[in-house]
Amino acid sequence: MNIDGDNGIPDNDVVLTTRSRLARNLADHPFLNRASDMQSALVMQTAQRVLLDAPLSEKTLWMDLDELTPLDRSLLVERHLISRHHSESSLHRGVAISSDEHMSIMVNEEDHLRIQVIQRGSRLDETFEQLMRIDALLEQQLDYAFHDQWGYLSVCPTNVGTGIRFSVMVHLPALRITNELAKVQRAAKELHLVVRGYYGEGSESTGQIYQVSNQVTLGRTEEEIQEEFSKSIIPALIDYERSARNVLMKKNSMLLDDRIQRAYSVLCSARLLKVDEAMKLLSRVRLGASLGHVDCSIQTIDELLVQVQPAHLNQQAQSTLSDNDELEYRALIVRNTLSQQ
Amino acid sequence: MKCDLCNKPAVVHEVSINNGKKKEVHLCLEHAQAAGVAIPGQQPINKLLTKFVIGQSPKSTGKECPDCGITFAQIKRSNLIGCPGCYNAFRDSLGSLIEQAQYGASSHIGRVPNRKHTPSQFELRAKKLMNELDAAVTAEQYERAAILRDRLNKLSTEVQADEDEVQGGDGGS
């Protein structure tokens, strides 16, 4: 079992990424649902100047989403650097991204600022620490909307107070096979957690990958929420999934191995692959990689999960692929990557 | 005044300037909602002016936020708050909405801003221009409003140029 994680990424047999994010709004500016064109442009100009000026990361890139092609915007969505909502909105909007892609700050998404730090594996403490450092830097330059009773203000009552949201993206194939996922979802609900799909709000789960986040942002300190996530919620999710994997290994190891090897064989030989099929098969191979059943690193599979997405394929092919070409190119990328393992 | 598209009373009044010509649109609630308030195909100035000239429904008895004009009924319907000022304007009603969303929590105990922010040159100048723009729209001086809007658009570049000049000057001395 892969407790230390492959390639030194902690707990990545179950945890793909951990993320901390803050919702922040500027004082004296209407929220975006009430802002005029000029007012949203003003928020963007104010934020852009500060984001490029403050030492937020070694190298920070600023992108005006209106100036990007739809393909470039989709690339950012597929890399989880902006949300689908941000990509598709018609407002003046932009994003600041650190060149290592750990930090992204969406301007004029639902709130004026959505600051996030994301890391591979279970590294919530690290992301939280970086997020607090970035927030402190921005607070020196920006006047945040703050209320004596409700703390940092947001357009949505679900984000007031700390404005902090922790998320962990977990791979739970064994819980799915053993039909225990519903139990986990019920427990999550009782703990006031929300379980979403691969692309967050409004998305379906693909390849048994789920995003689990806190719902309560008020009445507790940032540290209390973070500690519960780091010390209770993430370890519990990891334990549940690992226990289910152990049960499967003991009770039906041949059936499990058969599923993994079939998925691996299809990925190594398929000539045409749809994105959903690729995700489903990669999910099984990911389980195989974490159990040592296939000769492939978990990190390679995680990278493939992004590379098989439509915008990434089009970018890599450096042309606009037709639907059929996309299926062929996806299969080719997967075959080539797995054959190099 | 009646709606441009039917006989119902108009509740949304939008004024736009195109090539120096003033154009007015008056819509009832239904047609305004159908049009998304900001009518497509017009210049950005329309969206700007909409904020200042949206009429109030004659039937509306709810209190409005003095800063952004939203009513609590609108907030409740969309679950979206209009501006930081709404939190004081609707303090009591919002309290229960927040408690509901936050599983009973009602007060912030986390971090507070640790430093009173000093406004930058950009913010000060932008605020001054926004106030002038507000006054111009109230006085129906639409051509002046358009000029002020353009100045606001260029402000970022101007402030940057000023800062570069200051830095350049320091470097030379």
PDB file of N, CA, C and O in Angstrom, chain A residues 29 31 33-34 37-39 45-46 49 132 140-141 143 146-155 157-158 160-161 192 215-219 221-223, chain B residues 44 47-48 51 68-70 79-84 87-88 91 95 98 102-103 105-113 115 117 122 130 149 156 159-160 163:
ATOM      1  N   HIS A  29     -17.367  48.543  -3.268  1.00  0.00           N
ATOM      2  CA  HIS A  29     -17.695  48.153  -4.647  1.00  0.00           C
ATOM      3  C   HIS A  29     -18.883  47.192  -4.584  1.00  0.00           C
ATOM      4  O   HIS A  29     -18.877  46.291  -3.747  1.00  0.00           O
ATOM      5  N   PHE A  31     -21.168  43.960  -5.380  1.00  0.00           N
ATOM      6  CA  PHE A  31     -20.806  42.623  -5.822  1.00  0.00           C
ATOM      7  C   PHE A  31     -21.156  42.503  -7.302  1.00  0.00           C
ATOM      8  O   PHE A  31     -21.896  43.324  -7.844  1.00  0.00           O
ATOM      9  N   ASN A  33     -23.063  40.697  -9.174  1.00  0.00           N
ATOM     10  CA  ASN A  33     -24.432  40.582  -9.682  1.00  0.00           C
ATOM     11  C   ASN A  33     -25.124  41.939  -9.754  1.00  0.00           C
ATOM     12  O   ASN A  33     -26.140  42.073 -10.411  1.00  0.00           O
ATOM     13  N   ARG A  34     -24.554  42.970  -9.081  1.00  0.00           N
ATOM     14  CA  ARG A  34     -25.140  44.313  -9.135  1.00  0.00           C
ATOM     15  C   ARG A  34     -24.190  45.321  -9.779  1.00  0.00           C
ATOM     16  O   ARG A  34     -24.465  46.517  -9.764  1.00  0.00           O
ATOM     17  N   ASP A  37     -21.007  47.465 -16.052  1.00  0.00           N
ATOM     18  CA  ASP A  37     -19.842  47.114 -16.858  1.00  0.00           C
ATOM     19  C   ASP A  37     -18.598  47.858 -16.364  1.00  0.00           C
ATOM     20  O   ASP A  37     -17.535  47.277 -16.161  1.00  0.00           O
ATOM     21  N   MET A  38     -18.794  49.170 -16.125  1.00  0.00           N
ATOM     22  CA  MET A  38     -17.674  50.000 -15.679  1.00  0.00           C
ATOM     23  C   MET A  38     -17.198  49.571 -14.288  1.00  0.00           C
ATOM     24  O   MET A  38     -15.990  49.516 -14.020  1.00  0.00           O
ATOM     25  N   GLN A  39     -18.141  49.251 -13.418  1.00  0.00           N
ATOM     26  CA  GLN A  39     -17.746  48.882 -12.057  1.00  0.00           C
ATOM     27  C   GLN A  39     -16.979  47.550 -12.029  1.00  0.00           C
ATOM     28  O   GLN A  39     -16.017  47.407 -11.282  1.00  0.00           O
ATOM     29  N   GLN A  45      -9.317  46.229 -12.891  1.00  0.00           N
ATOM     30  CA  GLN A  45      -8.097  47.058 -12.982  1.00  0.00           C
ATOM     31  C   GLN A  45      -7.414  47.172 -11.627  1.00  0.00           C
ATOM     32  O   GLN A  45      -6.194  47.059 -11.524  1.00  0.00           O
ATOM     33  N   THR A  46      -8.229  47.402 -10.570  1.00  0.00           N
ATOM     34  CA  THR A  46      -7.668  47.546  -9.220  1.00  0.00           C
ATOM     35  C   THR A  46      -6.938  46.254  -8.828  1.00  0.00           C
ATOM     36  O   THR A  46      -5.802  46.292  -8.347  1.00  0.00           O
ATOM     37  N   ARG A  49      -3.580  45.436 -10.933  1.00  0.00           N
ATOM     38  CA  ARG A  49      -2.407  46.228 -10.533  1.00  0.00           C
ATOM     39  C   ARG A  49      -1.757  45.634  -9.293  1.00  0.00           C
ATOM     40  O   ARG A  49      -0.536  45.493  -9.222  1.00  0.00           O
ATOM     41  N   MET A 132      -2.529  31.880   3.416  1.00  0.00           N
ATOM     42  CA  MET A 132      -2.546  32.939   4.426  1.00  0.00           C
ATOM     43  C   MET A 132      -1.471  33.990   4.131  1.00  0.00           C
ATOM     44  O   MET A 132      -1.671  35.176   4.343  1.00  0.00           O
ATOM     45  N   GLN A 140      -2.519  44.213   2.384  1.00  0.00           N
ATOM     46  CA  GLN A 140      -1.777  45.468   2.540  1.00  0.00           C
ATOM     47  C   GLN A 140      -2.123  46.455   1.421  1.00  0.00           C
ATOM     48  O   GLN A 140      -1.938  47.642   1.542  1.00  0.00           O
ATOM     49  N   GLN A 141      -2.592  45.910   0.302  1.00  0.00           N
ATOM     50  CA  GLN A 141      -2.838  46.752  -0.871  1.00  0.00           C
ATOM     51  C   GLN A 141      -4.323  46.960  -1.170  1.00  0.00           C
ATOM     52  O   GLN A 141      -4.685  47.867  -1.889  1.00  0.00           O
ATOM     53  N   ASP A 143      -8.497  47.043   0.071  1.00  0.00           N
ATOM     54  CA  ASP A 143      -9.399  47.253   1.193  1.00  0.00           C
ATOM     55  C   ASP A 143     -10.537  46.235   1.069  1.00  0.00           C
ATOM     56  O   ASP A 143     -11.443  46.392   0.266  1.00  0.00           O
ATOM     57  N   PHE A 146     -15.386  43.996   5.008  1.00  0.00           N
ATOM     58  CA  PHE A 146     -15.353  43.276   6.283  1.00  0.00           C
ATOM     59  C   PHE A 146     -16.430  43.833   7.196  1.00  0.00           C
ATOM     60  O   PHE A 146     -16.680  45.044   7.219  1.00  0.00           O
ATOM     61  N   HIS A 147     -17.075  42.963   7.961  1.00  0.00           N
ATOM     62  CA  HIS A 147     -18.196  43.356   8.817  1.00  0.00           C
ATOM     63  C   HIS A 147     -17.900  42.915  10.249  1.00  0.00           C
ATOM     64  O   HIS A 147     -17.353  41.831  10.457  1.00  0.00           O
ATOM     65  N   ASP A 148     -18.300  43.759  11.221  1.00  0.00           N
ATOM     66  CA  ASP A 148     -17.979  43.416  12.615  1.00  0.00           C
ATOM     67  C   ASP A 148     -18.578  42.083  13.048  1.00  0.00           C
ATOM     68  O   ASP A 148     -17.951  41.319  13.769  1.00  0.00           O
ATOM     69  N   GLN A 149     -19.779  41.773  12.590  1.00  0.00           N
ATOM     70  CA  GLN A 149     -20.395  40.502  13.008  1.00  0.00           C
ATOM     71  C   GLN A 149     -20.095  39.340  12.063  1.00  0.00           C
ATOM     72  O   GLN A 149     -19.850  38.223  12.510  1.00  0.00           O
ATOM     73  N   TRP A 150     -20.097  39.615  10.754  1.00  0.00           N
ATOM     74  CA  TRP A 150     -20.028  38.508   9.791  1.00  0.00           C
ATOM     75  C   TRP A 150     -18.671  38.348   9.105  1.00  0.00           C
ATOM     76  O   TRP A 150     -18.544  37.561   8.159  1.00  0.00           O
ATOM     77  N   GLY A 151     -17.695  39.114   9.528  1.00  0.00           N
ATOM     78  CA  GLY A 151     -16.351  38.922   8.997  1.00  0.00           C
ATOM     79  C   GLY A 151     -16.212  39.339   7.539  1.00  0.00           C
ATOM     80  O   GLY A 151     -16.815  40.332   7.111  1.00  0.00           O
ATOM     81  N   TYR A 152     -15.457  38.567   6.774  1.00  0.00           N
ATOM     82  CA  TYR A 152     -15.239  38.888   5.358  1.00  0.00           C
ATOM     83  C   TYR A 152     -16.526  38.648   4.593  1.00  0.00           C
ATOM     84  O   TYR A 152     -17.130  37.583   4.701  1.00  0.00           O
ATOM     85  N   LEU A 153     -16.963  39.664   3.852  1.00  0.00           N
ATOM     86  CA  LEU A 153     -18.261  39.596   3.199  1.00  0.00           C
ATOM     87  C   LEU A 153     -18.164  38.987   1.804  1.00  0.00           C
ATOM     88  O   LEU A 153     -17.166  39.143   1.117  1.00  0.00           O
ATOM     89  N   SER A 154     -19.254  38.321   1.437  1.00  0.00           N
ATOM     90  CA  SER A 154     -19.278  37.661   0.131  1.00  0.00           C
ATOM     91  C   SER A 154     -20.638  37.865  -0.500  1.00  0.00           C
ATOM     92  O   SER A 154     -21.621  38.177   0.171  1.00  0.00           O
ATOM     93  N   VAL A 155     -20.699  37.667  -1.797  1.00  0.00           N
ATOM     94  CA  VAL A 155     -21.968  37.779  -2.520  1.00  0.00           C
ATOM     95  C   VAL A 155     -22.940  36.678  -2.069  1.00  0.00           C
ATOM     96  O   VAL A 155     -24.145  36.844  -2.142  1.00  0.00           O
ATOM     97  N   PRO A 157     -24.267  34.002   0.992  1.00  0.00           N
ATOM     98  CA  PRO A 157     -24.211  33.775   2.443  1.00  0.00           C
ATOM     99  C   PRO A 157     -23.410  32.525   2.825  1.00  0.00           C
ATOM    100  O   PRO A 157     -22.954  32.406   3.960  1.00  0.00           O
ATOM    101  N   THR A 158     -23.216  31.604   1.877  1.00  0.00           N
ATOM    102  CA  THR A 158     -22.475  30.368   2.189  1.00  0.00           C
ATOM    103  C   THR A 158     -20.970  30.623   2.328  1.00  0.00           C
ATOM    104  O   THR A 158     -20.232  29.707   2.677  1.00  0.00           O
ATOM    105  N   VAL A 160     -19.605  33.723   3.803  1.00  0.00           N
ATOM    106  CA  VAL A 160     -19.238  34.807   4.716  1.00  0.00           C
ATOM    107  C   VAL A 160     -18.409  34.285   5.890  1.00  0.00           C
ATOM    108  O   VAL A 160     -18.351  33.086   6.148  1.00  0.00           O
ATOM    109  N   GLY A 161     -17.790  35.216   6.608  1.00  0.00           N
ATOM    110  CA  GLY A 161     -16.978  34.837   7.777  1.00  0.00           C
ATOM    111  C   GLY A 161     -15.522  34.745   7.369  1.00  0.00           C
ATOM    112  O   GLY A 161     -14.905  35.746   7.006  1.00  0.00           O
ATOM    113  N   HIS A 192     -21.403  18.292   7.577  1.00  0.00           N
ATOM    114  CA  HIS A 192     -21.563  19.530   6.802  1.00  0.00           C
ATOM    115  C   HIS A 192     -20.482  19.681   5.747  1.00  0.00           C
ATOM    116  O   HIS A 192     -19.903  20.759   5.560  1.00  0.00           O
ATOM    117  N   GLN A 215     -18.589  23.105   4.170  1.00  0.00           N
ATOM    118  CA  GLN A 215     -19.661  24.033   3.807  1.00  0.00           C
ATOM    119  C   GLN A 215     -19.699  25.232   4.741  1.00  0.00           C
ATOM    120  O   GLN A 215     -20.069  26.313   4.345  1.00  0.00           O
ATOM    121  N   VAL A 216     -19.324  25.012   6.022  1.00  0.00           N
ATOM    122  CA  VAL A 216     -19.428  26.091   7.005  1.00  0.00           C
ATOM    123  C   VAL A 216     -18.160  26.956   6.977  1.00  0.00           C
ATOM    124  O   VAL A 216     -17.044  26.440   7.057  1.00  0.00           O
ATOM    125  N   THR A 217     -18.357  28.265   6.830  1.00  0.00           N
ATOM    126  CA  THR A 217     -17.215  29.179   6.793  1.00  0.00           C
ATOM    127  C   THR A 217     -17.281  30.202   7.936  1.00  0.00           C
ATOM    128  O   THR A 217     -16.400  31.036   8.077  1.00  0.00           O
ATOM    129  N   LEU A 218     -18.362  30.138   8.722  1.00  0.00           N
ATOM    130  CA  LEU A 218     -18.603  31.135   9.776  1.00  0.00           C
ATOM    131  C   LEU A 218     -18.629  30.466  11.153  1.00  0.00           C
ATOM    132  O   LEU A 218     -19.000  29.298  11.272  1.00  0.00           O
ATOM    133  N   GLY A 219     -18.238  31.247  12.180  1.00  0.00           N
ATOM    134  CA  GLY A 219     -18.372  30.742  13.555  1.00  0.00           C
ATOM    135  C   GLY A 219     -17.220  29.870  14.013  1.00  0.00           C
ATOM    136  O   GLY A 219     -17.235  29.352  15.126  1.00  0.00           O
ATOM    137  N   THR A 221     -12.697  29.442  13.561  1.00  0.00           N
ATOM    138  CA  THR A 221     -11.519  30.113  13.009  1.00  0.00           C
ATOM    139  C   THR A 221     -11.024  29.313  11.797  1.00  0.00           C
ATOM    140  O   THR A 221     -11.352  28.137  11.639  1.00  0.00           O
ATOM    141  N   GLU A 222     -10.209  29.975  10.988  1.00  0.00           N
ATOM    142  CA  GLU A 222      -9.623  29.320   9.817  1.00  0.00           C
ATOM    143  C   GLU A 222      -8.847  28.083  10.259  1.00  0.00           C
ATOM    144  O   GLU A 222      -8.910  27.032   9.633  1.00  0.00           O
ATOM    145  N   GLU A 223      -8.125  28.238  11.390  1.00  0.00           N
ATOM    146  CA  GLU A 223      -7.278  27.131  11.872  1.00  0.00           C
ATOM    147  C   GLU A 223      -8.131  25.952  12.335  1.00  0.00           C
ATOM    148  O   GLU A 223      -7.764  24.799  12.131  1.00  0.00           O
TER     149      GLU A 223
ATOM    150  N   PRO B  44     -21.344  49.716 -24.138  1.00  0.00           N
ATOM    151  CA  PRO B  44     -21.167  49.484 -22.709  1.00  0.00           C
ATOM    152  C   PRO B  44     -21.743  50.591 -21.817  1.00  0.00           C
ATOM    153  O   PRO B  44     -22.159  50.331 -20.725  1.00  0.00           O
ATOM    154  N   LYS B  47     -24.899  49.781 -20.010  1.00  0.00           N
ATOM    155  CA  LYS B  47     -24.843  48.967 -18.806  1.00  0.00           C
ATOM    156  C   LYS B  47     -24.480  49.853 -17.624  1.00  0.00           C
ATOM    157  O   LYS B  47     -24.990  49.699 -16.530  1.00  0.00           O
ATOM    158  N   LEU B  48     -23.586  50.801 -17.881  1.00  0.00           N
ATOM    159  CA  LEU B  48     -23.171  51.713 -16.835  1.00  0.00           C
ATOM    160  C   LEU B  48     -24.355  52.550 -16.356  1.00  0.00           C
ATOM    161  O   LEU B  48     -24.614  52.685 -15.174  1.00  0.00           O
ATOM    162  N   LYS B  51     -27.423  51.240 -14.017  1.00  0.00           N
ATOM    163  CA  LYS B  51     -27.337  51.239 -12.560  1.00  0.00           C
ATOM    164  C   LYS B  51     -27.985  52.491 -11.976  1.00  0.00           C
ATOM    165  O   LYS B  51     -28.615  52.447 -10.937  1.00  0.00           O
ATOM    166  N   CYS B  68     -26.869  49.885  -3.268  1.00  0.00           N
ATOM    167  CA  CYS B  68     -26.980  49.234  -4.584  1.00  0.00           C
ATOM    168  C   CYS B  68     -28.404  49.099  -5.081  1.00  0.00           C
ATOM    169  O   CYS B  68     -28.632  48.679  -6.218  1.00  0.00           O
ATOM    170  N   GLY B  69     -29.401  49.411  -4.237  1.00  0.00           N
ATOM    171  CA  GLY B  69     -30.785  49.423  -4.705  1.00  0.00           C
ATOM    172  C   GLY B  69     -31.494  48.081  -4.683  1.00  0.00           C
ATOM    173  O   GLY B  69     -32.665  47.999  -5.038  1.00  0.00           O
ATOM    174  N   ILE B  70     -30.816  47.023  -4.264  1.00  0.00           N
ATOM    175  CA  ILE B  70     -31.448  45.703  -4.263  1.00  0.00           C
ATOM    176  C   ILE B  70     -32.450  45.618  -3.105  1.00  0.00           C
ATOM    177  O   ILE B  70     -32.281  46.294  -2.089  1.00  0.00           O
ATOM    178  N   ASN B  79     -30.541  34.260  -3.670  1.00  0.00           N
ATOM    179  CA  ASN B  79     -29.535  33.876  -2.675  1.00  0.00           C
ATOM    180  C   ASN B  79     -28.202  34.590  -2.926  1.00  0.00           C
ATOM    181  O   ASN B  79     -27.139  34.087  -2.560  1.00  0.00           O
ATOM    182  N   LEU B  80     -28.268  35.742  -3.578  1.00  0.00           N
ATOM    183  CA  LEU B  80     -27.064  36.533  -3.822  1.00  0.00           C
ATOM    184  C   LEU B  80     -27.272  37.939  -3.253  1.00  0.00           C
ATOM    185  O   LEU B  80     -28.310  38.560  -3.484  1.00  0.00           O
ATOM    186  N   ILE B  81     -26.259  38.403  -2.536  1.00  0.00           N
ATOM    187  CA  ILE B  81     -26.330  39.715  -1.893  1.00  0.00           C
ATOM    188  C   ILE B  81     -25.772  40.761  -2.862  1.00  0.00           C
ATOM    189  O   ILE B  81     -24.906  40.440  -3.685  1.00  0.00           O
ATOM    190  N   GLY B  82     -26.271  42.010  -2.765  1.00  0.00           N
ATOM    191  CA  GLY B  82     -25.909  43.010  -3.772  1.00  0.00           C
ATOM    192  C   GLY B  82     -24.577  43.716  -3.569  1.00  0.00           C
ATOM    193  O   GLY B  82     -23.842  43.957  -4.524  1.00  0.00           O
ATOM    194  N   CYS B  83     -24.273  44.052  -2.310  1.00  0.00           N
ATOM    195  CA  CYS B  83     -23.046  44.815  -2.063  1.00  0.00           C
ATOM    196  C   CYS B  83     -22.721  44.742  -0.567  1.00  0.00           C
ATOM    197  O   CYS B  83     -23.557  44.314   0.223  1.00  0.00           O
ATOM    198  N   PRO B  84     -21.528  45.188  -0.150  1.00  0.00           N
ATOM    199  CA  PRO B  84     -21.205  45.143   1.287  1.00  0.00           C
ATOM    200  C   PRO B  84     -22.226  45.907   2.136  1.00  0.00           C
ATOM    201  O   PRO B  84     -22.540  45.499   3.246  1.00  0.00           O
ATOM    202  N   TYR B  87     -25.358  44.279   3.966  1.00  0.00           N
ATOM    203  CA  TYR B  87     -25.236  43.571   5.241  1.00  0.00           C
ATOM    204  C   TYR B  87     -25.724  44.439   6.411  1.00  0.00           C
ATOM    205  O   TYR B  87     -26.183  43.912   7.409  1.00  0.00           O
ATOM    206  N   ASN B  88     -25.621  45.760   6.266  1.00  0.00           N
ATOM    207  CA  ASN B  88     -26.181  46.635   7.302  1.00  0.00           C
ATOM    208  C   ASN B  88     -27.624  47.001   6.992  1.00  0.00           C
ATOM    209  O   ASN B  88     -28.463  47.055   7.880  1.00  0.00           O
ATOM    210  N   ARG B  91     -29.744  43.968   7.987  1.00  0.00           N
ATOM    211  CA  ARG B  91     -29.044  43.242   9.051  1.00  0.00           C
ATOM    212  C   ARG B  91     -29.901  42.119   9.670  1.00  0.00           C
ATOM    213  O   ARG B  91     -29.461  40.974   9.769  1.00  0.00           O
ATOM    214  N   GLY B  95     -29.502  38.094   8.777  1.00  0.00           N
ATOM    215  CA  GLY B  95     -29.005  37.265   9.878  1.00  0.00           C
ATOM    216  C   GLY B  95     -29.564  35.858   9.813  1.00  0.00           C
ATOM    217  O   GLY B  95     -28.837  34.879   9.910  1.00  0.00           O
ATOM    218  N   ILE B  98     -28.229  33.924   6.757  1.00  0.00           N
ATOM    219  CA  ILE B  98     -26.844  33.494   6.965  1.00  0.00           C
ATOM    220  C   ILE B  98     -26.798  32.290   7.915  1.00  0.00           C
ATOM    221  O   ILE B  98     -26.129  31.298   7.643  1.00  0.00           O
ATOM    222  N   GLN B 102     -25.263  28.693   7.185  1.00  0.00           N
ATOM    223  CA  GLN B 102     -24.065  28.337   7.950  1.00  0.00           C
ATOM    224  C   GLN B 102     -24.377  27.374   9.101  1.00  0.00           C
ATOM    225  O   GLN B 102     -23.659  27.343  10.093  1.00  0.00           O
ATOM    226  N   TYR B 103     -25.449  26.630   8.983  1.00  0.00           N
ATOM    227  CA  TYR B 103     -25.827  25.613   9.983  1.00  0.00           C
ATOM    228  C   TYR B 103     -25.855  26.200  11.406  1.00  0.00           C
ATOM    229  O   TYR B 103     -25.308  25.617  12.342  1.00  0.00           O
ATOM    230  N   ALA B 105     -24.474  28.977  12.652  1.00  0.00           N
ATOM    231  CA  ALA B 105     -23.416  29.920  13.072  1.00  0.00           C
ATOM    232  C   ALA B 105     -23.856  31.347  12.752  1.00  0.00           C
ATOM    233  O   ALA B 105     -24.480  31.598  11.725  1.00  0.00           O
ATOM    234  N   SER B 106     -23.548  32.286  13.680  1.00  0.00           N
ATOM    235  CA  SER B 106     -24.030  33.647  13.450  1.00  0.00           C
ATOM    236  C   SER B 106     -22.970  34.731  13.594  1.00  0.00           C
ATOM    237  O   SER B 106     -23.216  35.884  13.273  1.00  0.00           O
ATOM    238  N   SER B 107     -21.767  34.356  14.086  1.00  0.00           N
ATOM    239  CA  SER B 107     -20.744  35.394  14.259  1.00  0.00           C
ATOM    240  C   SER B 107     -19.376  34.906  13.807  1.00  0.00           C
ATOM    241  O   SER B 107     -19.019  33.749  14.028  1.00  0.00           O
ATOM    242  N   HIS B 108     -18.637  35.838  13.234  1.00  0.00           N
ATOM    243  CA  HIS B 108     -17.273  35.545  12.773  1.00  0.00           C
ATOM    244  C   HIS B 108     -16.315  35.571  13.960  1.00  0.00           C
ATOM    245  O   HIS B 108     -16.335  36.522  14.748  1.00  0.00           O
ATOM    246  N   ILE B 109     -15.480  34.532  14.079  1.00  0.00           N
ATOM    247  CA  ILE B 109     -14.474  34.558  15.141  1.00  0.00           C
ATOM    248  C   ILE B 109     -13.064  34.356  14.563  1.00  0.00           C
ATOM    249  O   ILE B 109     -12.109  34.135  15.285  1.00  0.00           O
ATOM    250  N   GLY B 110     -12.974  34.415  13.243  1.00  0.00           N
ATOM    251  CA  GLY B 110     -11.673  34.191  12.598  1.00  0.00           C
ATOM    252  C   GLY B 110     -10.858  35.470  12.480  1.00  0.00           C
ATOM    253  O   GLY B 110     -11.028  36.416  13.248  1.00  0.00           O
ATOM    254  N   ARG B 111      -9.994  35.469  11.480  1.00  0.00           N
ATOM    255  CA  ARG B 111      -9.074  36.604  11.291  1.00  0.00           C
ATOM    256  C   ARG B 111      -9.806  37.908  10.992  1.00  0.00           C
ATOM    257  O   ARG B 111     -10.900  37.885  10.439  1.00  0.00           O
ATOM    258  N   VAL B 112      -9.132  38.999  11.336  1.00  0.00           N
ATOM    259  CA  VAL B 112      -9.660  40.323  10.970  1.00  0.00           C
ATOM    260  C   VAL B 112      -8.557  41.058  10.202  1.00  0.00           C
ATOM    261  O   VAL B 112      -7.385  40.752  10.393  1.00  0.00           O
ATOM    262  N   PRO B 113      -8.937  41.992   9.336  1.00  0.00           N
ATOM    263  CA  PRO B 113      -7.889  42.722   8.602  1.00  0.00           C
ATOM    264  C   PRO B 113      -6.937  43.373   9.603  1.00  0.00           C
ATOM    265  O   PRO B 113      -7.398  44.036  10.546  1.00  0.00           O
ATOM    266  N   ARG B 115      -4.592  45.627   9.178  1.00  0.00           N
ATOM    267  CA  ARG B 115      -4.008  46.940   8.878  1.00  0.00           C
ATOM    268  C   ARG B 115      -5.034  47.756   8.112  1.00  0.00           C
ATOM    269  O   ARG B 115      -5.668  47.253   7.195  1.00  0.00           O
ATOM    270  N   HIS B 117      -6.154  49.868   5.435  1.00  0.00           N
ATOM    271  CA  HIS B 117      -5.628  50.023   4.087  1.00  0.00           C
ATOM    272  C   HIS B 117      -5.470  51.502   3.712  1.00  0.00           C
ATOM    273  O   HIS B 117      -6.343  52.313   3.988  1.00  0.00           O
ATOM    274  N   PHE B 122      -4.366  55.249  -7.688  1.00  0.00           N
ATOM    275  CA  PHE B 122      -5.360  54.729  -8.630  1.00  0.00           C
ATOM    276  C   PHE B 122      -6.755  54.742  -8.007  1.00  0.00           C
ATOM    277  O   PHE B 122      -7.713  55.231  -8.592  1.00  0.00           O
ATOM    278  N   MET B 130     -15.569  58.359 -10.417  1.00  0.00           N
ATOM    279  CA  MET B 130     -16.862  57.682 -10.275  1.00  0.00           C
ATOM    280  C   MET B 130     -17.892  58.636  -9.680  1.00  0.00           C
ATOM    281  O   MET B 130     -19.047  58.658 -10.101  1.00  0.00           O
ATOM    282  N   ARG B 149     -16.378  58.311 -18.509  1.00  0.00           N
ATOM    283  CA  ARG B 149     -16.212  56.863 -18.652  1.00  0.00           C
ATOM    284  C   ARG B 149     -14.896  56.550 -19.385  1.00  0.00           C
ATOM    285  O   ARG B 149     -14.124  55.693 -18.974  1.00  0.00           O
ATOM    286  N   SER B 156      -5.926  53.442 -15.581  1.00  0.00           N
ATOM    287  CA  SER B 156      -4.898  52.490 -15.194  1.00  0.00           C
ATOM    288  C   SER B 156      -3.585  52.789 -15.911  1.00  0.00           C
ATOM    289  O   SER B 156      -2.511  52.831 -15.312  1.00  0.00           O
ATOM    290  N   VAL B 159      -2.030  56.156 -14.571  1.00  0.00           N
ATOM    291  CA  VAL B 159      -1.395  56.047 -13.251  1.00  0.00           C
ATOM    292  C   VAL B 159      -0.073  55.287 -13.373  1.00  0.00           C
ATOM    293  O   VAL B 159       0.928  55.650 -12.777  1.00  0.00           O
ATOM    294  N   GLN B 160      -0.082  54.251 -14.202  1.00  0.00           N
ATOM    295  CA  GLN B 160       1.140  53.465 -14.415  1.00  0.00           C
ATOM    296  C   GLN B 160       2.240  54.359 -14.987  1.00  0.00           C
ATOM    297  O   GLN B 160       3.385  54.335 -14.540  1.00  0.00           O
ATOM    298  N   GLU B 163       3.606  56.615 -12.358  1.00  0.00           N
ATOM    299  CA  GLU B 163       4.486  55.890 -11.427  1.00  0.00           C
ATOM    300  C   GLU B 163       5.843  55.605 -12.064  1.00  0.00           C
ATOM    301  O   GLU B 163       6.889  55.728 -11.444  1.00  0.00           O
TER     302      GLU B 163
END
